[in-house]
Coordinates of C-alpha atoms and ligand atoms in Angstrom, one line a residue:
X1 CA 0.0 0.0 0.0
X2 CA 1.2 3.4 -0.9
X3 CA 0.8 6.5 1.5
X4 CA -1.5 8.9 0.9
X5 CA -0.3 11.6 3.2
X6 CA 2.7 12.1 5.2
X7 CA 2.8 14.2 8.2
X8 CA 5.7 15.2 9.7
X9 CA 6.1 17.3 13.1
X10 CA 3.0 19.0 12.9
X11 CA 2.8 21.6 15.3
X12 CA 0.2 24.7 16.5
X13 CA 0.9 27.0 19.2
X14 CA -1.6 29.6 20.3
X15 CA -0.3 32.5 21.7
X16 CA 3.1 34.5 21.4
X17 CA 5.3 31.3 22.2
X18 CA 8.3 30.8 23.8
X19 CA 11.3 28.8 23.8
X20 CA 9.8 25.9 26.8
X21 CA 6.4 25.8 25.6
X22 CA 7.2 22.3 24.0
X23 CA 9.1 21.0 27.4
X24 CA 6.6 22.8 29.5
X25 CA 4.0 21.1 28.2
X26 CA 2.3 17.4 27.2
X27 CA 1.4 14.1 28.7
X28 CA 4.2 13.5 31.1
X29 CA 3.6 17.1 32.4
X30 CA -0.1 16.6 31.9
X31 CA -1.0 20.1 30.4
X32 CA -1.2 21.9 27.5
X33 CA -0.6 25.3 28.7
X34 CA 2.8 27.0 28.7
X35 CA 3.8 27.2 32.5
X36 CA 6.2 30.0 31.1
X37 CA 4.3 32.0 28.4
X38 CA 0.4 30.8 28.8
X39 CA 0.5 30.3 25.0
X40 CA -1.4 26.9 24.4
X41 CA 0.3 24.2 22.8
X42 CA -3.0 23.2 20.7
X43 CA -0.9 20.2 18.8
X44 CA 2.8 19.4 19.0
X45 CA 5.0 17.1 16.7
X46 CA 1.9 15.2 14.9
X47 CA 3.6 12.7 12.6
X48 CA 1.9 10.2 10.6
X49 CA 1.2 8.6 7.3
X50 CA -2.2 7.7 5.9
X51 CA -2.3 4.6 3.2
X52 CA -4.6 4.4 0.3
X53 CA -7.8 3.3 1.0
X54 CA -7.7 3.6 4.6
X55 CA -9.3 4.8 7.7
X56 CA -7.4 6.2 10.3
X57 CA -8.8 6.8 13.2
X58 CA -7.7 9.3 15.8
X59 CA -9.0 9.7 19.1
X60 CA -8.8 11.4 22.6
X61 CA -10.4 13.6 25.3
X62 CA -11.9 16.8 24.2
X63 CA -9.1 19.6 23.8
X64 CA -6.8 16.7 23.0
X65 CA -5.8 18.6 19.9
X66 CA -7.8 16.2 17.4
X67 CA -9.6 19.1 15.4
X68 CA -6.6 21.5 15.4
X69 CA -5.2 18.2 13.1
X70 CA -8.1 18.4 11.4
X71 CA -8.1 22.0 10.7
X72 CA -4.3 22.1 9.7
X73 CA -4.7 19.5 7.3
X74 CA -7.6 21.1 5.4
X75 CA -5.1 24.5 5.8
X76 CA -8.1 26.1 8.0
X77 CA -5.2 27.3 10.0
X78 CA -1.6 27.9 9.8
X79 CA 1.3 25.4 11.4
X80 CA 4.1 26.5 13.5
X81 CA 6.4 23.8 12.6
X82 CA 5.6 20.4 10.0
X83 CA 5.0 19.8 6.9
X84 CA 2.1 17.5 5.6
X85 CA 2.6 15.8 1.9
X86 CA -0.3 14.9 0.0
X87 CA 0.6 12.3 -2.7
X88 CA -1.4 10.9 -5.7
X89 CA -2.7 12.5 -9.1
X90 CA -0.1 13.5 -11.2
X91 CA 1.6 16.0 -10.0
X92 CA 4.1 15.2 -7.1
X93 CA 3.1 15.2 -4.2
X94 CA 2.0 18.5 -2.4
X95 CA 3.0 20.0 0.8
X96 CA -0.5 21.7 1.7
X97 CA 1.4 23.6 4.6
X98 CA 3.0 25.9 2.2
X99 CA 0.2 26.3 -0.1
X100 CA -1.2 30.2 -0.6
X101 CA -4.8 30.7 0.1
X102 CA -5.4 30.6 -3.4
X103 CA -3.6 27.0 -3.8
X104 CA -5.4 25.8 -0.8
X105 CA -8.9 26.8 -2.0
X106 CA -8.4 25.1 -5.5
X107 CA -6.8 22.0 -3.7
X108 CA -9.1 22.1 -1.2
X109 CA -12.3 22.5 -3.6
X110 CA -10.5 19.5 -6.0
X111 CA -9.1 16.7 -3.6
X112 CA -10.4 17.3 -0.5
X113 CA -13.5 16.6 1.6
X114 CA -14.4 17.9 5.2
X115 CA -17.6 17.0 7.4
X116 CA -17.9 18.7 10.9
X117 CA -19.3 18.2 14.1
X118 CA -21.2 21.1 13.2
X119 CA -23.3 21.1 10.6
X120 CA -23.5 25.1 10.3
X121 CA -19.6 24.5 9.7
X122 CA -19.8 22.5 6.6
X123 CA -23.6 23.7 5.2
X124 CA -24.6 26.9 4.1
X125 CA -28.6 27.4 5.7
X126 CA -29.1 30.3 3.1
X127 CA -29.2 28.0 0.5
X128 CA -31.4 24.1 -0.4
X129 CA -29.9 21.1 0.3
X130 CA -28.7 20.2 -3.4
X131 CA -27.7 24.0 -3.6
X132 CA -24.7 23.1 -1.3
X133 CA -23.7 20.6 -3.6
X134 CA -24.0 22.5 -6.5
X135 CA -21.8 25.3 -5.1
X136 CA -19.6 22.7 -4.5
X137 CA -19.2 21.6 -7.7
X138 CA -19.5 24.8 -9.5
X139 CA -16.2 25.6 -7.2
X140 CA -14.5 22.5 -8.1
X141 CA -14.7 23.3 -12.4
X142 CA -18.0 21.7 -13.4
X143 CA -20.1 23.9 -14.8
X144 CA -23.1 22.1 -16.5
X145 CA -26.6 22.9 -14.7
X146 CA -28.4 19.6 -15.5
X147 CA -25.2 17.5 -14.5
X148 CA -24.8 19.5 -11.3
X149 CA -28.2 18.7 -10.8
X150 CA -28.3 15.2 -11.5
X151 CA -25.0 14.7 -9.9
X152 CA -26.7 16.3 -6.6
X153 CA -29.2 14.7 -6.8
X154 CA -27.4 10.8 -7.6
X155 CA -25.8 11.8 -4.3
X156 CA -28.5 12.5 -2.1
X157 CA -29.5 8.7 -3.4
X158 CA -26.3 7.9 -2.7
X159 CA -26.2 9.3 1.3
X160 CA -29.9 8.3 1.5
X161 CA -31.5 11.4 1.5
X162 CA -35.3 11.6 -0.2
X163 CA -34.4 13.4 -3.2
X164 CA -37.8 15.0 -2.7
X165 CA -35.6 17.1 -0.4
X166 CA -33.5 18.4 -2.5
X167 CA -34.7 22.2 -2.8
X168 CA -35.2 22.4 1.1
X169 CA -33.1 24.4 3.0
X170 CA -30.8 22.3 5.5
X171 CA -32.2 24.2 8.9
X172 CA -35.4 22.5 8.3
X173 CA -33.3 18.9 8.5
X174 CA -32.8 16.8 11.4
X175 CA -29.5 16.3 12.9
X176 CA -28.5 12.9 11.0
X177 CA -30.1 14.3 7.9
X178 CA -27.8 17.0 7.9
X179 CA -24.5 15.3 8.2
X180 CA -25.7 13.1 5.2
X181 CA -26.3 16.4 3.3
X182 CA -22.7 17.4 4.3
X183 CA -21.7 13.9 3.5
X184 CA -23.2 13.8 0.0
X185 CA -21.0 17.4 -0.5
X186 CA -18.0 16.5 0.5
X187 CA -18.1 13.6 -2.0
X188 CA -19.6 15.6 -4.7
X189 CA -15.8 16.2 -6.1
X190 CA -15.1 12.3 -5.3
X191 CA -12.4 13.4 -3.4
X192 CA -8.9 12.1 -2.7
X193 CA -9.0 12.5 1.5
X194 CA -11.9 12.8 3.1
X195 CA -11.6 14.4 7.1
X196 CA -14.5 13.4 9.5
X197 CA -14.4 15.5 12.9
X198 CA -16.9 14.0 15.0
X199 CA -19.3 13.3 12.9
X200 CA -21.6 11.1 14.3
X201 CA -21.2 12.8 18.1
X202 CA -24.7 14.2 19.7
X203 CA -27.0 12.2 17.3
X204 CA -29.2 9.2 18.7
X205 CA -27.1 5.9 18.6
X206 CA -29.5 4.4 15.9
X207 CA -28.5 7.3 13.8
X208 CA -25.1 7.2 14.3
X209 CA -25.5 3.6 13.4
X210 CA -26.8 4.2 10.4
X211 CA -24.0 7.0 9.9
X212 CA -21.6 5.1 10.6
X213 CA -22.4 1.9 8.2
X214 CA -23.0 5.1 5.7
X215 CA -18.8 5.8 5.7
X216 CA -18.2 2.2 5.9
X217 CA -19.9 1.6 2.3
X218 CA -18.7 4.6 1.1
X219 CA -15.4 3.8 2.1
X220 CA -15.6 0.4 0.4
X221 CA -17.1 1.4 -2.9
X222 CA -15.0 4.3 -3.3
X223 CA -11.9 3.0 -1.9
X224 CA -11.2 7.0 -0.4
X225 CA -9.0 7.6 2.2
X226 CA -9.9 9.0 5.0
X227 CA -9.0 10.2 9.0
X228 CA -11.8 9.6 11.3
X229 CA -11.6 11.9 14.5
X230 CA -13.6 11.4 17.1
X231 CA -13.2 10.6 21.4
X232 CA -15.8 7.6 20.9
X233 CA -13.8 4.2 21.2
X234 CA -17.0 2.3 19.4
X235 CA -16.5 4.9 15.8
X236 CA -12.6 3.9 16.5
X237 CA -13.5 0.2 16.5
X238 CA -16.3 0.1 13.6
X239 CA -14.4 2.4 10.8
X240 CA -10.6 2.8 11.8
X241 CA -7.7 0.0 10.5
X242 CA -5.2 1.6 12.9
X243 CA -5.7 4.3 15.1
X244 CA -3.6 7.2 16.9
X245 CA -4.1 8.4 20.3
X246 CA -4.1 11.7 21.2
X247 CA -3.4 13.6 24.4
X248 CA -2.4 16.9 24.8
X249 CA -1.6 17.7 21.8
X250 CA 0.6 15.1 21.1
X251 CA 0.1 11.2 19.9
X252 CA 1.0 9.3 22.8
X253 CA 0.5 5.6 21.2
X254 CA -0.5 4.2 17.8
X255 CA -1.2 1.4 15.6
X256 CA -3.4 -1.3 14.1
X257 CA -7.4 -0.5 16.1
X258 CA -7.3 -4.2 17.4
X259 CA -4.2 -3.9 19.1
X260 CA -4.5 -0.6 20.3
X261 CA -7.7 -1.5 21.9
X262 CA -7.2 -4.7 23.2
X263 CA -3.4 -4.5 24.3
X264 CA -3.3 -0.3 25.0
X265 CA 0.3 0.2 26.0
X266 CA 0.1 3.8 27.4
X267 CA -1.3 4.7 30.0
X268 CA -4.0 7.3 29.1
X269 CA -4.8 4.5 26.0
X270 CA -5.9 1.8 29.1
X271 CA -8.2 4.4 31.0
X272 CA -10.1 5.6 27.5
X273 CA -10.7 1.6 26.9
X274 CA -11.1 0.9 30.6
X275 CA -13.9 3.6 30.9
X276 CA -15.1 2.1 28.0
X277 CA -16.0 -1.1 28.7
Ligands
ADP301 N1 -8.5 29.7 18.8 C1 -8.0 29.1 19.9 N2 -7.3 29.9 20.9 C2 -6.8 29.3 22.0 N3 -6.8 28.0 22.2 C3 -7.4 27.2 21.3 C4 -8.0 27.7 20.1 N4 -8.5 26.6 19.5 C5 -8.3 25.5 20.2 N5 -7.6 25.9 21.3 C6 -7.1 24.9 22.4 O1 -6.3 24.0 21.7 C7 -6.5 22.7 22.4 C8 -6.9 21.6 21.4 O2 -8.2 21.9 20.9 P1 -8.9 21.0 19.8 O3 -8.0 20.7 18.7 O4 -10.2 21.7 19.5 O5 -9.2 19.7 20.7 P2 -10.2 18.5 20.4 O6 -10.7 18.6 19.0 O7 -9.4 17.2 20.6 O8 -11.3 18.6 21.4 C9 -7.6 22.9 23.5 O9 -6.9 23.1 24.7 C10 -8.3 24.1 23.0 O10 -8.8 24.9 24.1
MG302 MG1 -12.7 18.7 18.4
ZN303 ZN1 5.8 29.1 26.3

């Protein structure tokens, strides 16, 4: 299997920053506030790679530093420090921390798929349901009206939602319905790496069931890769191959899902499955 993406020292500070900020802070000291500066030390040396085809997982408690990942990778934010390649298509491979806004909107808009916690993150309410996906489209080069609209309106099918829906504005969705909307747009470009940032969290369990199987097929038919965040051990177990484990800000242990849950080897990795059981 070939990598995907490469992450290398990914690091994001907020604050002024100082020289002990790094030292000062992570799981041995248990913090991730500078003791020296105050600045926070949101994620620090993040390394990874992410095959072809795969689901990696990523989990830990809330402020762990799991959407600041998240958010670099999409280039949301700016790094500190790291470098993240993206490989694949033609061209060699990218380094989407030193892409210009203008790089990172068309790379963005081309190869790459978000869907929030949020849904007012990843939807636009002023607009219908298969509007979203049009402007997604229309952003990514294709400019046809009837094949934006039957493109939407294959992926609404797709992400089972009633394509009676289509012209309804996502506010008057429920909760699960939404995230398929912002499903069904991320995948409008048929992206290369797909992020999913808690996706499934505050929804009833059968609809996060339902959700969940949702990326699974998806996965399987379209073979994208993808990073799964989330701080619920069962998403970890149902979508992710291999898995990291975050706590503050940093990965403290990583590897194949099974192993990593049934054999945790840090710490902080035997409470989260401890608590879970
Ligand atoms: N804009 C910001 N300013 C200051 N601190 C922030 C900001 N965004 C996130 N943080 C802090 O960075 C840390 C990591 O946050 P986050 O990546 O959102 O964690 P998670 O997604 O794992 O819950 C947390 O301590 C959070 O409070
Ligand atoms: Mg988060
Ligand atoms: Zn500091």
């Amino acid at each position: 299997m070939k990598p995907i993406l490469d992450v290398k020292g990914l690091t994001r500070i907020h604050g002024k920053s100082c020289d002990g900020c790094l030292a000062a802070t992570g799981p041995k000291v248990g913090g991730n506030q500078c003791p020296h500066c105050g600045s926070i030390v949101a994620c620090a040396d993040v390394s990874f790679q992410l095959m072809e085809g795969e689901i990696l997982g990523i989990i830990g408690e809330s402020g762990s530093g799991k959407s600041t990942v998240i958010r670099l990778l999409y280039m949301l934010d700016q790094a500190l420090a790291g470098g993240a390649l993206l490989h694949g298509g033609e061209e060699s491979a990218i380094d989407l921390m030193a892409l210009n806004r203008a790089q990172a909107r068309q790379l963005r808009d081309r190869h790459m798929g978000i869907v929030h916690q949020n849904p007012r993150l990843g939807l636009n309410y002023q607009i219908s349901a298969g509007g979203n996906i049009a402007e997604r489209l229309l952003m990514s080069g294709n400019r046809r009206y009837h094949d934006i609209r039957r493109i939407a309106s294959e992926l609404l099918v797709r992400t089972e939602v009633p394509v009676s829906r289509m012209d309804d504005f996502p506010g008057t969705f429920s909760g699960g319905m939404q995230q398929r909307v912002q499903i069904a747009k991320a995948l409008s470009t048929r992206p290369r790496l797909l992020l999913l940032d808690e996706v499934t969290t505050g929804l009833d369990l059968s609809v996060q069931a339902r959700i969940l199987d949702l990326i699974l097929e998806l996965q399987r038919e379209l073979g994208i890769s993808m990073i799964v965040v989330t701080h619920d051990l069962g998403v970890i177990r149902l979508l992710a191959s291999r898995t990291l484990v975050m706590k503050t800000g940093r990965i403290v242990e990583s590897g194949l899902t099974d192993q990593v849950l049934q054999d945790p080897q840090h710490a902080y990795t035997q409470q989260l499955v401890a608590s879970a059981l």
